[in-house]
Short mmCIF file of C-alpha atoms and ligand atoms in Angstrom, two decimals:
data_model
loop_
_atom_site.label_atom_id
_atom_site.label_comp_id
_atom_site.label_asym_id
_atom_site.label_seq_id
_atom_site.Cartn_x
_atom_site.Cartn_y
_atom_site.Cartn_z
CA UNK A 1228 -27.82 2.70 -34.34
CA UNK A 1229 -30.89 4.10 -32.94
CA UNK A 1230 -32.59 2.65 -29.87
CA UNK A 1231 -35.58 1.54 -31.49
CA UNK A 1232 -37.61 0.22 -27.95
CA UNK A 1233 -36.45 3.23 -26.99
CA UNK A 1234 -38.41 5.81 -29.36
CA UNK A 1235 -41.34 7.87 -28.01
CA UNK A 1236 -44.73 6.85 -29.42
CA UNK A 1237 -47.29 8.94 -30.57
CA UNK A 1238 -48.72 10.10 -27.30
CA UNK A 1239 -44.89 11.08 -25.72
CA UNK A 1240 -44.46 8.25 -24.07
CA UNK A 1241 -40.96 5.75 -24.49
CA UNK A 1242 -41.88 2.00 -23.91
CA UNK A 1243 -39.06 2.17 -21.43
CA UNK A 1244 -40.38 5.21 -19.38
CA UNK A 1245 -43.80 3.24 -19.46
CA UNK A 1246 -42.13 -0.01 -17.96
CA UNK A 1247 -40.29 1.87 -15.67
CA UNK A 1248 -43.63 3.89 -14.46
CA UNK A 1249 -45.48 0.56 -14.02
CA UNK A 1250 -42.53 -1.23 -12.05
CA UNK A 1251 -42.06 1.71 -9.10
CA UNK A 1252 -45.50 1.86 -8.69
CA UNK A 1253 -45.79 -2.46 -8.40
CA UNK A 1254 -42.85 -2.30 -5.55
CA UNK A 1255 -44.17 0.80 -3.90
CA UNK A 1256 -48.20 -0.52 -3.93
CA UNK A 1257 -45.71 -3.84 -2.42
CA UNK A 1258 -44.11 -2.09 0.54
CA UNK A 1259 -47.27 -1.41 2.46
CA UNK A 1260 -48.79 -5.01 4.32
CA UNK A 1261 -53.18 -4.55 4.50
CA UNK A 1262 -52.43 -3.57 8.20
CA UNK A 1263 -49.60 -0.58 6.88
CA UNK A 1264 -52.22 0.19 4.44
CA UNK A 1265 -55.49 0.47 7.06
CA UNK A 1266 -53.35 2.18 9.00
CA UNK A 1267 -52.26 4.95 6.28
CA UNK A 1268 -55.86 5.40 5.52
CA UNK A 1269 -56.60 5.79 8.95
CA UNK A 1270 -53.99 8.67 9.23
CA UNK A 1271 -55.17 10.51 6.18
CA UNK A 1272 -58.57 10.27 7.12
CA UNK A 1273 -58.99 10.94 10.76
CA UNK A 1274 -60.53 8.04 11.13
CA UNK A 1275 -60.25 5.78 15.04
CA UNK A 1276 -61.90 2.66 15.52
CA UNK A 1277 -64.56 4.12 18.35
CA UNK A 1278 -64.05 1.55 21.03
CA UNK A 1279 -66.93 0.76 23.42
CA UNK A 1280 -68.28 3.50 25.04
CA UNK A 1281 -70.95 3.26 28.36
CA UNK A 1282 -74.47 3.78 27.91
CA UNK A 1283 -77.35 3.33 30.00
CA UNK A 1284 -80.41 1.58 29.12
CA UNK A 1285 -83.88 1.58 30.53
CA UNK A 1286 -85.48 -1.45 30.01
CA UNK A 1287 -88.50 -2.48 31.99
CA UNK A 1288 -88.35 0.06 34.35
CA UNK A 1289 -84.74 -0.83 35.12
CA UNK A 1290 -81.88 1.05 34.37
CA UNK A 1291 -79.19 -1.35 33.00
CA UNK A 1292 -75.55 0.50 32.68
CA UNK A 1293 -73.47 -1.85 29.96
CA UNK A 1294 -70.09 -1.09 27.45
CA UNK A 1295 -71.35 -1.67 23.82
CA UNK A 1296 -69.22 -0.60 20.76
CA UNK A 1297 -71.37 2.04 18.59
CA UNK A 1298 -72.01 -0.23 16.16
CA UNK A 1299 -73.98 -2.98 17.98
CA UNK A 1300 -77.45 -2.83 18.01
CA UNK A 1301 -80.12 -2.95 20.43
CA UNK A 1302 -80.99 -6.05 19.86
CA UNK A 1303 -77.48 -7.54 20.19
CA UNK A 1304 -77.19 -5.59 23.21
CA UNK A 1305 -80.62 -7.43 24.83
CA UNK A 1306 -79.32 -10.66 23.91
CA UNK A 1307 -75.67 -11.07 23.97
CA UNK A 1308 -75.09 -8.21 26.82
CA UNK A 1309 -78.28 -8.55 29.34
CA UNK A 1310 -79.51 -11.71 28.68
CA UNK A 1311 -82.58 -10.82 27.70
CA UNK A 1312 -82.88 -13.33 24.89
CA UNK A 1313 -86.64 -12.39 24.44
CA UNK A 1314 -86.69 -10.90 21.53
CA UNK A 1315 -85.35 -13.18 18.52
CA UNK A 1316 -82.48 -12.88 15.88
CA UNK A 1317 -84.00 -14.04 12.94
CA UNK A 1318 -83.19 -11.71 9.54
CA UNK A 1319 -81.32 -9.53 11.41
CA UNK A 1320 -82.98 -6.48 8.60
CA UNK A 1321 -85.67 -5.57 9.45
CA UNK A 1322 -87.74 -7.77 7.70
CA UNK A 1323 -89.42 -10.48 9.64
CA UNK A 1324 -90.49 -8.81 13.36
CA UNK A 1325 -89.25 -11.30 15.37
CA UNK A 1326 -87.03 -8.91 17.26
CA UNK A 1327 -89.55 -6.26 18.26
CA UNK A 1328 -89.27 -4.34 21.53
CA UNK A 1329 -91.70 -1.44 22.37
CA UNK A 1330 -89.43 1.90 22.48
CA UNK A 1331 -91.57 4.98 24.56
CA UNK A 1332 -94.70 2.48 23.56
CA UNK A 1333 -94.12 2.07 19.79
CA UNK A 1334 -93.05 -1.00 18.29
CA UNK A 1335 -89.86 -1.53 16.74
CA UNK A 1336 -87.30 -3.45 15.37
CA UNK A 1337 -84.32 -4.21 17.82
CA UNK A 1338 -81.75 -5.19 15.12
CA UNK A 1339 -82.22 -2.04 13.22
CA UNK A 1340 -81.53 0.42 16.06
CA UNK A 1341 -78.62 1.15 17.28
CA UNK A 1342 -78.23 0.27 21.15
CA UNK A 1343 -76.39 3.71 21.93
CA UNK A 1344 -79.84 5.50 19.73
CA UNK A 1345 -81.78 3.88 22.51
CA UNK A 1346 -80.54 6.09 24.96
CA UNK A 1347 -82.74 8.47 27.66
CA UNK A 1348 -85.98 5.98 26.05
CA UNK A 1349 -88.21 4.06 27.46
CA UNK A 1350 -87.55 -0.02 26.10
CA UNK A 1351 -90.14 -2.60 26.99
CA UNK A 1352 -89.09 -6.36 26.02
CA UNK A 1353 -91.64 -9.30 26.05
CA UNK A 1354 -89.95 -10.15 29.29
CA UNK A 1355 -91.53 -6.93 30.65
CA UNK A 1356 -94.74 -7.46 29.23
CA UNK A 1357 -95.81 -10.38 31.11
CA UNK A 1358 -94.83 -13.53 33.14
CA UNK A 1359 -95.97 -16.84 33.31
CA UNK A 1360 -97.76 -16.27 36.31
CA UNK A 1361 -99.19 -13.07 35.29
CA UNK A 1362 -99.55 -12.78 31.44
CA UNK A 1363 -101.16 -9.95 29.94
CA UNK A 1364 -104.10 -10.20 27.47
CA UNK A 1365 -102.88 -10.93 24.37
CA UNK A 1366 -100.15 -13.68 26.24
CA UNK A 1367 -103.66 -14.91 27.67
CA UNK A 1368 -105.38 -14.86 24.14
CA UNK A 1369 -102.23 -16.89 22.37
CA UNK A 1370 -102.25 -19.56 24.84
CA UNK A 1371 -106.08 -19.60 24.85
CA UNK A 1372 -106.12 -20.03 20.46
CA UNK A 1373 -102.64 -21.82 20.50
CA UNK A 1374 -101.42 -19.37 18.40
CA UNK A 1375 -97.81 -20.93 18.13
CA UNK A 1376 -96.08 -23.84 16.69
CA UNK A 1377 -92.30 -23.34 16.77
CA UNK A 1378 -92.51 -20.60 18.85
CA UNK A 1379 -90.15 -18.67 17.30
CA UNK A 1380 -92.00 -15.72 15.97
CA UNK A 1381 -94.00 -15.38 19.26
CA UNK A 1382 -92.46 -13.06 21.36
CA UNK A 1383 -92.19 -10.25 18.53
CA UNK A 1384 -95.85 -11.38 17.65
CA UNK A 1385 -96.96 -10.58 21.49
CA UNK A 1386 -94.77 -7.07 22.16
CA UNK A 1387 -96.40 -5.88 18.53
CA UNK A 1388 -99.96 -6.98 19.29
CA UNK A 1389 -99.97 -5.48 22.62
CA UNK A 1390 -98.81 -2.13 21.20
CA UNK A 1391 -101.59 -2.65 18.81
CA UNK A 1392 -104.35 -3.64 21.02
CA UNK A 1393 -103.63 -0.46 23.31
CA UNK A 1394 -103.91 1.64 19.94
CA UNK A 1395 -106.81 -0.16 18.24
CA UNK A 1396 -109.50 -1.60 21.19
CA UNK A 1397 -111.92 -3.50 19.88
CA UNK A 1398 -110.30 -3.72 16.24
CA UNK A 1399 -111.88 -5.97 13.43
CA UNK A 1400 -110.17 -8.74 12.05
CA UNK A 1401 -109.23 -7.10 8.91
CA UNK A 1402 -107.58 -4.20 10.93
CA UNK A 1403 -105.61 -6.66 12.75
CA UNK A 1404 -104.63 -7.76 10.15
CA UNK A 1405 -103.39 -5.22 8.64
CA UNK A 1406 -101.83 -3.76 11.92
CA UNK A 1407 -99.71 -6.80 12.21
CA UNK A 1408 -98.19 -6.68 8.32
CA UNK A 1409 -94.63 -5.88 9.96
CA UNK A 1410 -94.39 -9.47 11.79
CA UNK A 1411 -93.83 -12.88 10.04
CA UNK A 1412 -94.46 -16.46 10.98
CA UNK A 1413 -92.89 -19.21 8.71
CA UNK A 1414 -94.56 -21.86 9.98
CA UNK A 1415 -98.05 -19.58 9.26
CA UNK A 1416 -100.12 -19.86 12.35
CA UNK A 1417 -102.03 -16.32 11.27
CA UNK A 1418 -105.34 -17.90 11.91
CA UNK A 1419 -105.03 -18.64 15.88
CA UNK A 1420 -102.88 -15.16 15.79
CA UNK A 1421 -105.66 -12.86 14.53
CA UNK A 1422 -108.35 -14.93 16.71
CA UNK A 1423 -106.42 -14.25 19.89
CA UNK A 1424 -105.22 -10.70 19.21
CA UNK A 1425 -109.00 -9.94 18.23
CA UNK A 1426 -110.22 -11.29 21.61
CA UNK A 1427 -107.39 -9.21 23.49
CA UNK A 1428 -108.88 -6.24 21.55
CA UNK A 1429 -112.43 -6.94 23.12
CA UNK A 1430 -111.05 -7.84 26.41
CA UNK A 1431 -109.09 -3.79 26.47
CA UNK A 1432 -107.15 -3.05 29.57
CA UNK A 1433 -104.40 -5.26 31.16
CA UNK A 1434 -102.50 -4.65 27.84
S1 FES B 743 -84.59 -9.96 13.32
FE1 FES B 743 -85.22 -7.89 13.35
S2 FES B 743 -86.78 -7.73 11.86
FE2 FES B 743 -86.03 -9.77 11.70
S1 FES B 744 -94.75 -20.18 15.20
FE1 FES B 744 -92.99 -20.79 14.11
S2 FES B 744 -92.37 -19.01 13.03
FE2 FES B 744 -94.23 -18.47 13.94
#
């Protein structure tokens, strides 16, 4: 009697041979665990986990020497590394400005560079901008049109208008504006914030 389950189909294939196929590949996909599996894409790849490596940072004038793992960004680095909790953590994308840092001068976004990128540059957090006791202009403009409420988006706020103000003395309102697109304050105190960086502007120097 002929083995009817048995019988190729039309492609070539037995239902047997098929079962059997699917089966050895079920128990061999089963022998390897998720850490046997990273580990055998690892091998074929080349790929190492990179570790932390040293780096040194200049940040207000000061050299800071620190471990940090490739990945982590400058931002992290500031906070979570040197205590310089300045700059904020907000979106964490790029989105909102509340982590900028000046980098050789220019504004940017701590959580979207890498710290290792920041190498060999010059970094300039709002701790480095001013003090308390001896605030720069724009500091002395926000306090002046209590351009705050939270607080939260201030710091980013006061490292990007400085960078402006040196670039654009005596700027209009309209051009502050527009030179402070990349910061965002939720609870929306743009009013006092354009007032005070627009005085700053008149007042130049001691940015
Ligand atoms: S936290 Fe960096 S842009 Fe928002
Ligand atoms: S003052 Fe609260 S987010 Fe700007």
């Amino acid at each position: 009697m002929s083995d009817k389950k048995n019988q190729p189909d039309t492609a070539g294939v037995s239902r047997r041979g098929f079962l059997k196929g699917i089966g050895v590949g079920t128990v061999a996909g089963g022998l390897l665990s998720p850490a046997g599996l990273k580990e055998a894409i690892a091998k074929d790849s080349g790929v190492q986990r990179p570790g932390e490596i040293p780096v040194t940072l200049k940040i207000n004038g000061q050299n800071r020497k620190l471990n940090v793992e490739p990945r982590v960004t400058l931002l992290d680095a500031l906070r979570n590394r040197l205590d310089l909790t300045g700059a904020k953590k907000v979106c964490d994308r790029g989105t909102c400005g509340a982590c900028t840092v000046l980098v050789d001068g220019h504004p940017v976004y701590s959580c979207s560079l890498l710290a290792v990128e920041a190498e060999g540059r010059e970094i300039t957090t709002v701790e480095g901008i001013g003090t308390p006791a001896k605030m720069n202009e724009v500091q002395k403009a926000f306090v002046k049109h209590d351009a705050q409420q939270c607080g939260f988006c201030t710091p980013g706020f006061v490292v990007a208008s400085t960078a402006f103000v040196r670039k654009h003395p005596n700027a209009t309102a309209e051009e502050v504006r527009r030179g402070l697109g990349g910061n965002l304050c939720r609870c929306g105190t743009y009013a006092g914030m354009l007032l005070a960086v627009a005085d700053a502007a008149k007042a130049k120097g001691g940015v």
